[in-house]
mmCIF file with all atom_site columns, C-alpha atoms and ligand atoms in Angstrom:
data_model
loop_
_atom_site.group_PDB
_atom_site.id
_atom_site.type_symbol
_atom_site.label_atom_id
_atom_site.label_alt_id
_atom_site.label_comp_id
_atom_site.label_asym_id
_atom_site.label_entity_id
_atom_site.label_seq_id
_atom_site.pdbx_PDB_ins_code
_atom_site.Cartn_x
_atom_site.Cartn_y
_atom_site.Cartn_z
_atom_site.occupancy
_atom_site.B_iso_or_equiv
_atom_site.pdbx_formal_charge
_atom_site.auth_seq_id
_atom_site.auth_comp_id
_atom_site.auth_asym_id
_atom_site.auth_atom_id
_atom_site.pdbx_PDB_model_num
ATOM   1   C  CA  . UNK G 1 1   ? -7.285  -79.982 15.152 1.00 71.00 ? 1   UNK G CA  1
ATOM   2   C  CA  . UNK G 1 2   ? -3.409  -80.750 15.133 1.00 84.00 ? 2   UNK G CA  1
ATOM   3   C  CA  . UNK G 1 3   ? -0.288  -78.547 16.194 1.00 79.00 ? 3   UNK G CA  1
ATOM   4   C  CA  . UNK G 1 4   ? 2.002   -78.497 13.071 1.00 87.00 ? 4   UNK G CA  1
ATOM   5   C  CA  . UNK G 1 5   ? 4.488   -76.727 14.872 1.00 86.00 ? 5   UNK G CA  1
ATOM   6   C  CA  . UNK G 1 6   ? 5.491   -75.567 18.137 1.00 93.00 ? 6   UNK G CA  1
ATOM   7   C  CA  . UNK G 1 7   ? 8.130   -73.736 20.206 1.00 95.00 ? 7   UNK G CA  1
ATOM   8   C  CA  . UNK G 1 8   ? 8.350   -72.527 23.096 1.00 97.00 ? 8   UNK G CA  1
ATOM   9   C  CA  . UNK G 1 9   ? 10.436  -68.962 24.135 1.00 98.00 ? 9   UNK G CA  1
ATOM   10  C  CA  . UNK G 1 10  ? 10.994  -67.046 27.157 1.00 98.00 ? 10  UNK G CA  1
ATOM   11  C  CA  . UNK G 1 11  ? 9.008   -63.821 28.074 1.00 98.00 ? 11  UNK G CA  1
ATOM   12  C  CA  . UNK G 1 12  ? 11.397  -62.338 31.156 1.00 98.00 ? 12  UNK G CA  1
ATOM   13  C  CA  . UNK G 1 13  ? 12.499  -58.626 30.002 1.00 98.00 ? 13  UNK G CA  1
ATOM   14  C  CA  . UNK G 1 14  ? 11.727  -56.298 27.163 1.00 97.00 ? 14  UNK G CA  1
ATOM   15  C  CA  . UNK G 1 15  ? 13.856  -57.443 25.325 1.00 98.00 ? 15  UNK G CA  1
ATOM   16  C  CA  . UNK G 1 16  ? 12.419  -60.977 25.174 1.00 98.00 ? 16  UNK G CA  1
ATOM   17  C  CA  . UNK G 1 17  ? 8.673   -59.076 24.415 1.00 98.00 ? 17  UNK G CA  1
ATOM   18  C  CA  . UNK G 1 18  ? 10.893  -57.886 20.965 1.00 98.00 ? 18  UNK G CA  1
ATOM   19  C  CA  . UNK G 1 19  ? 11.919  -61.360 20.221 1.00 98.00 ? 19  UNK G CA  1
ATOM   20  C  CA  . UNK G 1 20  ? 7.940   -62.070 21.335 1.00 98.00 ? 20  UNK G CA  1
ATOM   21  C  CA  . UNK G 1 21  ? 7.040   -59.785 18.664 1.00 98.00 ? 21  UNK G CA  1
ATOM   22  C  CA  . UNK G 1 22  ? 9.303   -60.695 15.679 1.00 98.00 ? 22  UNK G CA  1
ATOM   23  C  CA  . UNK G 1 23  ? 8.654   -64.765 16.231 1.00 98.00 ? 23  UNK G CA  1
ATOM   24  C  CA  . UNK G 1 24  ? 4.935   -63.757 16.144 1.00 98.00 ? 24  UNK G CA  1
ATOM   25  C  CA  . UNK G 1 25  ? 4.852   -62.002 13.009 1.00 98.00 ? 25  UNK G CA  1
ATOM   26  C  CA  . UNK G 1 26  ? 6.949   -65.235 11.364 1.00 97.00 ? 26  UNK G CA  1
ATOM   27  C  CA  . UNK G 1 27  ? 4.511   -67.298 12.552 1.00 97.00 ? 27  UNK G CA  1
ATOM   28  C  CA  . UNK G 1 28  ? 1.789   -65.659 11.422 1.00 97.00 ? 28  UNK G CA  1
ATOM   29  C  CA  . UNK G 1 29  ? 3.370   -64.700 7.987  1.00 97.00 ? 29  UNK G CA  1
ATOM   30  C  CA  . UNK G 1 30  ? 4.051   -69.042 7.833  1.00 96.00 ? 30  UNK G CA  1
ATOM   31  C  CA  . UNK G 1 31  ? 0.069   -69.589 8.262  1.00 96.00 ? 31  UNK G CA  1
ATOM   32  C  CA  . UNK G 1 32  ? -0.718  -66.999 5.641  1.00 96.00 ? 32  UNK G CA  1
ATOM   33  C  CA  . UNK G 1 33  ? -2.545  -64.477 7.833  1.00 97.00 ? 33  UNK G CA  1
ATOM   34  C  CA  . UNK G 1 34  ? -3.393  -61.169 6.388  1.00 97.00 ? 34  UNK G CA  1
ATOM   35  C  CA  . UNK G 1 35  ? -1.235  -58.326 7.228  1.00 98.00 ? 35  UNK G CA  1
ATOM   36  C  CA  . UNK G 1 36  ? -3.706  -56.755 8.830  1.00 98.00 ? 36  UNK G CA  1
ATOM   37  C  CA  . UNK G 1 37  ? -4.250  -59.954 11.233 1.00 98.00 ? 37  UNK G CA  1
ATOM   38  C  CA  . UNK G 1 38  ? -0.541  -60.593 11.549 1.00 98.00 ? 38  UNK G CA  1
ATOM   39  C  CA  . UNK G 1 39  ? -0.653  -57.036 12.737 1.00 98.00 ? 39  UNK G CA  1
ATOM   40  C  CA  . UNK G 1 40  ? -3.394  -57.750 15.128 1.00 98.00 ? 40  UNK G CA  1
ATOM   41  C  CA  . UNK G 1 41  ? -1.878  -60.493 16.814 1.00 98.00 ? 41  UNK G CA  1
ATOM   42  C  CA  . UNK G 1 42  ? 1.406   -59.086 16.837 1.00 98.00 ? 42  UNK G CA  1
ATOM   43  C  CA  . UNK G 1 43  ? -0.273  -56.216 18.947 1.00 98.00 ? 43  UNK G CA  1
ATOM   44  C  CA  . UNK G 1 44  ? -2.085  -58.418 21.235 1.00 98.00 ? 44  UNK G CA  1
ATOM   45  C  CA  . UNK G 1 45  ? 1.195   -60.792 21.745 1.00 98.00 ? 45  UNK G CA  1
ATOM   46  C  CA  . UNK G 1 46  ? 2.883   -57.687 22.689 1.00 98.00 ? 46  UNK G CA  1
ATOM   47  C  CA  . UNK G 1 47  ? 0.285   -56.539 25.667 1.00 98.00 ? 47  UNK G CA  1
ATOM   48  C  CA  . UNK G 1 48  ? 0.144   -60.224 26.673 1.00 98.00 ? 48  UNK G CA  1
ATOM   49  C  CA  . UNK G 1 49  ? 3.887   -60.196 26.878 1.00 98.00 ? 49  UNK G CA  1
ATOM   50  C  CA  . UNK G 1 50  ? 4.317   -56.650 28.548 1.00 98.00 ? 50  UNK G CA  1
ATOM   51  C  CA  . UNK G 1 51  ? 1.759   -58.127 31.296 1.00 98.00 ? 51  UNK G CA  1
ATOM   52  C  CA  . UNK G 1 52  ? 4.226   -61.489 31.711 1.00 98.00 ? 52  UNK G CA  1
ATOM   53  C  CA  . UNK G 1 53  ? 6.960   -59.502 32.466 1.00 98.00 ? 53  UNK G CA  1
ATOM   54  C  CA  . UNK G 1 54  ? 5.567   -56.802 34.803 1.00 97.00 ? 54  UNK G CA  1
ATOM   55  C  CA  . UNK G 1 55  ? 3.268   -58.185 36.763 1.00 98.00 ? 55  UNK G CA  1
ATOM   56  C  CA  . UNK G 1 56  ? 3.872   -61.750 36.398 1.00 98.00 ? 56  UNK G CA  1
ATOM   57  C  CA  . UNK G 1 57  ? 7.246   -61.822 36.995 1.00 98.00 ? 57  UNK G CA  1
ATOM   58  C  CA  . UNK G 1 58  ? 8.275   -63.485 33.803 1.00 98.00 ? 58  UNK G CA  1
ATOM   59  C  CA  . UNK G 1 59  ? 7.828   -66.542 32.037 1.00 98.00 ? 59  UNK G CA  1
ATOM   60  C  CA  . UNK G 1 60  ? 7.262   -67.898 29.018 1.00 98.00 ? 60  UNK G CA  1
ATOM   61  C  CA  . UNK G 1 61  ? 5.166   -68.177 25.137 1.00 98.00 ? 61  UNK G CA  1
ATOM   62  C  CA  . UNK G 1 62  ? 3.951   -71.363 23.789 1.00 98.00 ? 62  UNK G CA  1
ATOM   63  C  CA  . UNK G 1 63  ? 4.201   -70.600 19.940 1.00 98.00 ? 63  UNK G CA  1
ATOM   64  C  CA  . UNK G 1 64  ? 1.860   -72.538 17.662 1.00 97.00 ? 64  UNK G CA  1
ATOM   65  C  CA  . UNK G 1 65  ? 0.851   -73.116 14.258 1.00 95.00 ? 65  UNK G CA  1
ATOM   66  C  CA  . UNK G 1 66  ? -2.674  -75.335 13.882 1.00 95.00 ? 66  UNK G CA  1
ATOM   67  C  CA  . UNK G 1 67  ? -4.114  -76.881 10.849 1.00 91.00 ? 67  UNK G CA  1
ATOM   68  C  CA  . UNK G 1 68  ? -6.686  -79.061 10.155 1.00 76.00 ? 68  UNK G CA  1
ATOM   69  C  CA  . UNK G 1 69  ? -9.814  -78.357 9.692  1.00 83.00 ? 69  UNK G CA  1
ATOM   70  C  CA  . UNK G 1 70  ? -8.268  -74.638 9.925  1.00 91.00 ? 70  UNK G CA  1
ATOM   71  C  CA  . UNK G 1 71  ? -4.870  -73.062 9.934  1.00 96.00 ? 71  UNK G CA  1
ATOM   72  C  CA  . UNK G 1 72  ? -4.435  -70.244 12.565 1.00 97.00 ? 72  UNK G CA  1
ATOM   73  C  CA  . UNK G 1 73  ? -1.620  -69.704 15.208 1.00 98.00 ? 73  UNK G CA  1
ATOM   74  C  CA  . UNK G 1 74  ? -2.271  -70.159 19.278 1.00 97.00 ? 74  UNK G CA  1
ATOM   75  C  CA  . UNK G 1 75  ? -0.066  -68.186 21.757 1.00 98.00 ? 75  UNK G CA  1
ATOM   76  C  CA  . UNK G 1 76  ? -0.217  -69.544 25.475 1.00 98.00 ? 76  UNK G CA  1
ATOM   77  C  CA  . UNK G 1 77  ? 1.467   -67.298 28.017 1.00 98.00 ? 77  UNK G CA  1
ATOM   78  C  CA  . UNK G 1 78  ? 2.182   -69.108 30.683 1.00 98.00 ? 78  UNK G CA  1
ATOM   79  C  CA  . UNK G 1 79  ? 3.686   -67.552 34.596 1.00 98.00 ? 79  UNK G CA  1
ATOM   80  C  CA  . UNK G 1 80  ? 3.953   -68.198 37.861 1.00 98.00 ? 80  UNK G CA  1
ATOM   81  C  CA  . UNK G 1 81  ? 3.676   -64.796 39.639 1.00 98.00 ? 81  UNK G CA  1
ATOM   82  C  CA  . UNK G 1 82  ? 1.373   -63.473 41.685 1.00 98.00 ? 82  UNK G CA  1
ATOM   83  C  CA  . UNK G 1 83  ? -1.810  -64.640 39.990 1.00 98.00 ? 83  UNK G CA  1
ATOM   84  C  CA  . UNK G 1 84  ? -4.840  -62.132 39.393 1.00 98.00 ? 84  UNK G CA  1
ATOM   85  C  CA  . UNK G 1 85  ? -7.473  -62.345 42.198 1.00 97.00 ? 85  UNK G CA  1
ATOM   86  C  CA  . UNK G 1 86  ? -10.663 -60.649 40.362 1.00 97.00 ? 86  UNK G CA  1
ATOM   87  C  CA  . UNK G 1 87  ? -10.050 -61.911 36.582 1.00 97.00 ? 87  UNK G CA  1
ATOM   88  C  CA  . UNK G 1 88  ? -13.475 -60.089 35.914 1.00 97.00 ? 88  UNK G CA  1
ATOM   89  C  CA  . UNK G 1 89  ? -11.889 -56.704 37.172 1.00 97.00 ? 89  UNK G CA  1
ATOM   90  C  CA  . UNK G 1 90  ? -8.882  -57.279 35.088 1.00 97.00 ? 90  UNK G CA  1
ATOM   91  C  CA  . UNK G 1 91  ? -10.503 -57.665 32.158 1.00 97.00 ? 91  UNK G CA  1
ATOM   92  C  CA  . UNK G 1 92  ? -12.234 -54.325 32.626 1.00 97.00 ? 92  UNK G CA  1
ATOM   93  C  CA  . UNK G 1 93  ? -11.009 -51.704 30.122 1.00 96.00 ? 93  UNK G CA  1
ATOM   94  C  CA  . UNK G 1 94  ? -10.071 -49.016 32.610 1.00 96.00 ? 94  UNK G CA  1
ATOM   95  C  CA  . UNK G 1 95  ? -8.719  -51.606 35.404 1.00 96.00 ? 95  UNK G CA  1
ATOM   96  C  CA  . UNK G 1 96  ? -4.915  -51.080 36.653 1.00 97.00 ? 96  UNK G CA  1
ATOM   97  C  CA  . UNK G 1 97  ? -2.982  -51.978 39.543 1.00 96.00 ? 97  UNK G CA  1
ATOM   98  C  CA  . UNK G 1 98  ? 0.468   -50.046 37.687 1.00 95.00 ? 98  UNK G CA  1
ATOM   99  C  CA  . UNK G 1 99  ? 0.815   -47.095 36.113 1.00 93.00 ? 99  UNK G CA  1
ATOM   100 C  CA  . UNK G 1 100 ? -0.946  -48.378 32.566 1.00 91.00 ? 100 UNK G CA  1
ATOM   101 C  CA  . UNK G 1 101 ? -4.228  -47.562 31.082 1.00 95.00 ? 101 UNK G CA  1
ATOM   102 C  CA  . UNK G 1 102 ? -5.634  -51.147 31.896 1.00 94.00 ? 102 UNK G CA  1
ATOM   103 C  CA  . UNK G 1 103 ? -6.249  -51.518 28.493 1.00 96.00 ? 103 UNK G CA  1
ATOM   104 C  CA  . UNK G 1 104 ? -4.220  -54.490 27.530 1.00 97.00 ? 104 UNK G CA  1
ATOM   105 C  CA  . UNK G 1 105 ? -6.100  -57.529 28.296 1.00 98.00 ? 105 UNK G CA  1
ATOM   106 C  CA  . UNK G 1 106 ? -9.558  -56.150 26.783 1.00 97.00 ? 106 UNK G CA  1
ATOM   107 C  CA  . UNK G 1 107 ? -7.847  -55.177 23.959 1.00 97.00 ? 107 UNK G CA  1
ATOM   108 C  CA  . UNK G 1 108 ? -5.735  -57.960 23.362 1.00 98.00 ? 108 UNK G CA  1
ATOM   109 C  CA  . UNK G 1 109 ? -9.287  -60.049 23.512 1.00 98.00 ? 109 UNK G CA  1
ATOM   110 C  CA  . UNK G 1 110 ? -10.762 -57.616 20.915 1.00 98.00 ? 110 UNK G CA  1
ATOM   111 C  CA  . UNK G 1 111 ? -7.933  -58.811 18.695 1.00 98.00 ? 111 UNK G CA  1
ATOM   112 C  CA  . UNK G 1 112 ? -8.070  -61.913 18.543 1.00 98.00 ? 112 UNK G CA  1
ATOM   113 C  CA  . UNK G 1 113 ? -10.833 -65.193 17.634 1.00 97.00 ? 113 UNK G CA  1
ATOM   114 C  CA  . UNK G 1 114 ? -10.245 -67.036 20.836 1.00 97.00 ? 114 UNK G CA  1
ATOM   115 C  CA  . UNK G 1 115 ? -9.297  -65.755 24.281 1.00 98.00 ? 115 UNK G CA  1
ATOM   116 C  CA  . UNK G 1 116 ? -8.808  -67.829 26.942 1.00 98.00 ? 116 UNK G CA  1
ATOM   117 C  CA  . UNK G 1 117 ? -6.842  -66.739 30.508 1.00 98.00 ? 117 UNK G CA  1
ATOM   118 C  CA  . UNK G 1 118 ? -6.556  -68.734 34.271 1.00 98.00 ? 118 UNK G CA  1
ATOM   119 C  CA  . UNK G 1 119 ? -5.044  -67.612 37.108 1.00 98.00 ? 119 UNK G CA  1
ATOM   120 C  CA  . UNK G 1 120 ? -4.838  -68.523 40.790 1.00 98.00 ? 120 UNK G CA  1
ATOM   121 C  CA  . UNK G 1 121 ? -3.651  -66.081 43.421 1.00 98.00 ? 121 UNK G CA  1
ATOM   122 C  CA  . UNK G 1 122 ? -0.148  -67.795 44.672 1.00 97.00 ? 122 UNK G CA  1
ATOM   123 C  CA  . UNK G 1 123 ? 0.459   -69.971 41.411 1.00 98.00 ? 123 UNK G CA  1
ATOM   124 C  CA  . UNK G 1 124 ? 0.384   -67.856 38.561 1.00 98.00 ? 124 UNK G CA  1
ATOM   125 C  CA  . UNK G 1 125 ? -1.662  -67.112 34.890 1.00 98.00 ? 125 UNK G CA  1
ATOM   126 C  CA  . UNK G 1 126 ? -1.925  -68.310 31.790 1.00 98.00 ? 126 UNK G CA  1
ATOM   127 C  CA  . UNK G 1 127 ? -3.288  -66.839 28.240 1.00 98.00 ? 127 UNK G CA  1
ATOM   128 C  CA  . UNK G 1 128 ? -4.548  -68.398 25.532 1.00 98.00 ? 128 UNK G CA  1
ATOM   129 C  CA  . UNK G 1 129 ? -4.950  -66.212 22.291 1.00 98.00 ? 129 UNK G CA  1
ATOM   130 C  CA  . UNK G 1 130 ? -5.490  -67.632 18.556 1.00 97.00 ? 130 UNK G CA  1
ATOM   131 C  CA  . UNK G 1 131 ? -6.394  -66.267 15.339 1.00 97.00 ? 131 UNK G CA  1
ATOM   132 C  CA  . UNK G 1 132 ? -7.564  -68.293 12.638 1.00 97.00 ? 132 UNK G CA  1
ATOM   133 C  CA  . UNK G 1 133 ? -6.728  -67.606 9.038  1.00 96.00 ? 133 UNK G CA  1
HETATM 134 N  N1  . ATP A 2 .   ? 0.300   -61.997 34.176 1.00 66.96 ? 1   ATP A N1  1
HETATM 135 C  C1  . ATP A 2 .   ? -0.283  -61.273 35.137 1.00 66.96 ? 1   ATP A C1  1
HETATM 136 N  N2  . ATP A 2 .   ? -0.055  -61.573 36.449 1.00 66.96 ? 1   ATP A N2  1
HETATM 137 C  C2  . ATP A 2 .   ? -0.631  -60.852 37.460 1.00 66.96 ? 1   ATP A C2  1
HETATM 138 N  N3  . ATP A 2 .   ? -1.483  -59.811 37.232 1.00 66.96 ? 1   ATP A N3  1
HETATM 139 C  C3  . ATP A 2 .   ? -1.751  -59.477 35.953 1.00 66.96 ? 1   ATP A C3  1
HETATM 140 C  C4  . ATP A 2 .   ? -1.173  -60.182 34.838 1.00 66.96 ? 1   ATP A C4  1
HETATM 141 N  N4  . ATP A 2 .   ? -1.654  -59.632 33.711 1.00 66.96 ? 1   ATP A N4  1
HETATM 142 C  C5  . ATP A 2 .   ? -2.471  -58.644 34.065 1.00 66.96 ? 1   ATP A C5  1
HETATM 143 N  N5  . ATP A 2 .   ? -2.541  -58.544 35.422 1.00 66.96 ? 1   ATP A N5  1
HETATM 144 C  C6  . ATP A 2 .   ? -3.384  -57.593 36.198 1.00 66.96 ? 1   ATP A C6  1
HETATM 145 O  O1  . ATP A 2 .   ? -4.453  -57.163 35.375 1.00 66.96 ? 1   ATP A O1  1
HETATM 146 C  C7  . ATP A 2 .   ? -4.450  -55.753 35.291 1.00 66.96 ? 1   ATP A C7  1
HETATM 147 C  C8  . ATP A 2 .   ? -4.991  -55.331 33.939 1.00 66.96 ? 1   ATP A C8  1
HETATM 148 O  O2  . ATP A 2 .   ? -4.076  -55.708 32.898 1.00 66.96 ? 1   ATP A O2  1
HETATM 149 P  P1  . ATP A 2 .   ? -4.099  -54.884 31.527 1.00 66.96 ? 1   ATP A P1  1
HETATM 150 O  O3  . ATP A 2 .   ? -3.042  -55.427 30.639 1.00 66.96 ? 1   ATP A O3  1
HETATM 151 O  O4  . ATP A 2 .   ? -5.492  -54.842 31.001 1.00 66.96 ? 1   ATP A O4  1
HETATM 152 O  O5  . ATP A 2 .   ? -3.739  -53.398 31.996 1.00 66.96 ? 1   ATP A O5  1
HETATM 153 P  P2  . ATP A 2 .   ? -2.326  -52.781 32.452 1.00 66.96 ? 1   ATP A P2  1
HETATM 154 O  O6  . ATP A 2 .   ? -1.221  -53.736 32.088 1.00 66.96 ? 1   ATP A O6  1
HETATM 155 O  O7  . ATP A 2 .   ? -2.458  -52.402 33.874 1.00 66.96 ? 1   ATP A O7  1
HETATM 156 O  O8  . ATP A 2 .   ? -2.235  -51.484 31.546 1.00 66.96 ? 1   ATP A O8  1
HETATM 157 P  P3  . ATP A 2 .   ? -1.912  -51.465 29.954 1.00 66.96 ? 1   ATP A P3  1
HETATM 158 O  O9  . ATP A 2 .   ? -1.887  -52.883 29.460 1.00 66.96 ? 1   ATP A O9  1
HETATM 159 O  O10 . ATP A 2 .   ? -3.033  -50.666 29.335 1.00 66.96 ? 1   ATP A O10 1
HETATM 160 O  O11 . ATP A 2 .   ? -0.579  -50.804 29.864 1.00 66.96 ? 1   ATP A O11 1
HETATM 161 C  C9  . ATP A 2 .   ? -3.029  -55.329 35.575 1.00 66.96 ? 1   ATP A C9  1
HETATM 162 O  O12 . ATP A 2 .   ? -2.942  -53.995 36.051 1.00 66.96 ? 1   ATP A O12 1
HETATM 163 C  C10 . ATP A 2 .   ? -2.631  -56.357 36.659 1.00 66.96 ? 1   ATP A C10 1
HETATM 164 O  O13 . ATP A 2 .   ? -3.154  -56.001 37.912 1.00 66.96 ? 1   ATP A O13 1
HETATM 165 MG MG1 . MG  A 3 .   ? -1.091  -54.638 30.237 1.00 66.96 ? 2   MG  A MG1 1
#
């Protein structure tokens, strides 16, 4: 597999998770996913962003566009907040320590081909999402 591009943007406010949003959907629209797929990683980039900004604190989106054997974009949300303790829990539908529906990382998984998240309690998380073409 090989990165054909890649660029990195910050995730600290909403506005960033609008600029999240809009980069996304260019990406996606490059790699030739449907509309409905843009659409569904758009959606999941935006939970995954929302999450990086309230409860981690901020930080940032690795943007990238693979090819070879197949073309598809990755999105790695990277932040050094608090960290998750129970990643099971969290990825409950259901589970919220704000005032959500603890939807967003179930659903963002749903959305997507590959879903990958870390997190240690101190250091921070990171998310891995990609959708192949
Ligand atoms: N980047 C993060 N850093 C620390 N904790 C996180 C992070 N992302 C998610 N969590 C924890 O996981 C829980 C579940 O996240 P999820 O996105 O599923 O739901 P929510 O954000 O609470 O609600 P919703 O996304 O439906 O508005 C959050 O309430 C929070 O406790
Ligand atoms: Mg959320």
């Amino acid at each position: 597999m090989s990165v054909v591009h890649t660029d990195t943007i910050p995730v600290a406010s909403e506005a960033d998770v609008v600029v999240v949003r809009r980069r996304v959907r260019e990406v996606a629209i490059k790699v030739g996913l449907s509309l409905v797929d843009q659409t569904k990683l758009v959606t999941a980039a935006s939970e995954l962003a929302r999450n990086t900004v309230i409860y981690g604190g901020g930080g940032s989106l690795l943007l990238e566009s693979l090819n070879g054997p197949r073309l598809g974009v990755r999105l790695t949300f990277v932040d050094q907040g608090p960290g998750i303790p129970d990643l099971e829990l969290a990825m409950r539908d259901g589970f919220t320590t704000g005032t959500g529906l603890g939807l967003g990382l179930g659903g963002a998984k749903r959305l997507v081909n590959e879903f990958e998240i870390q997190s240690t309690v101190g250091r921070g998380t990171r998310v891995a999402l990609t959708r192949w073409k």
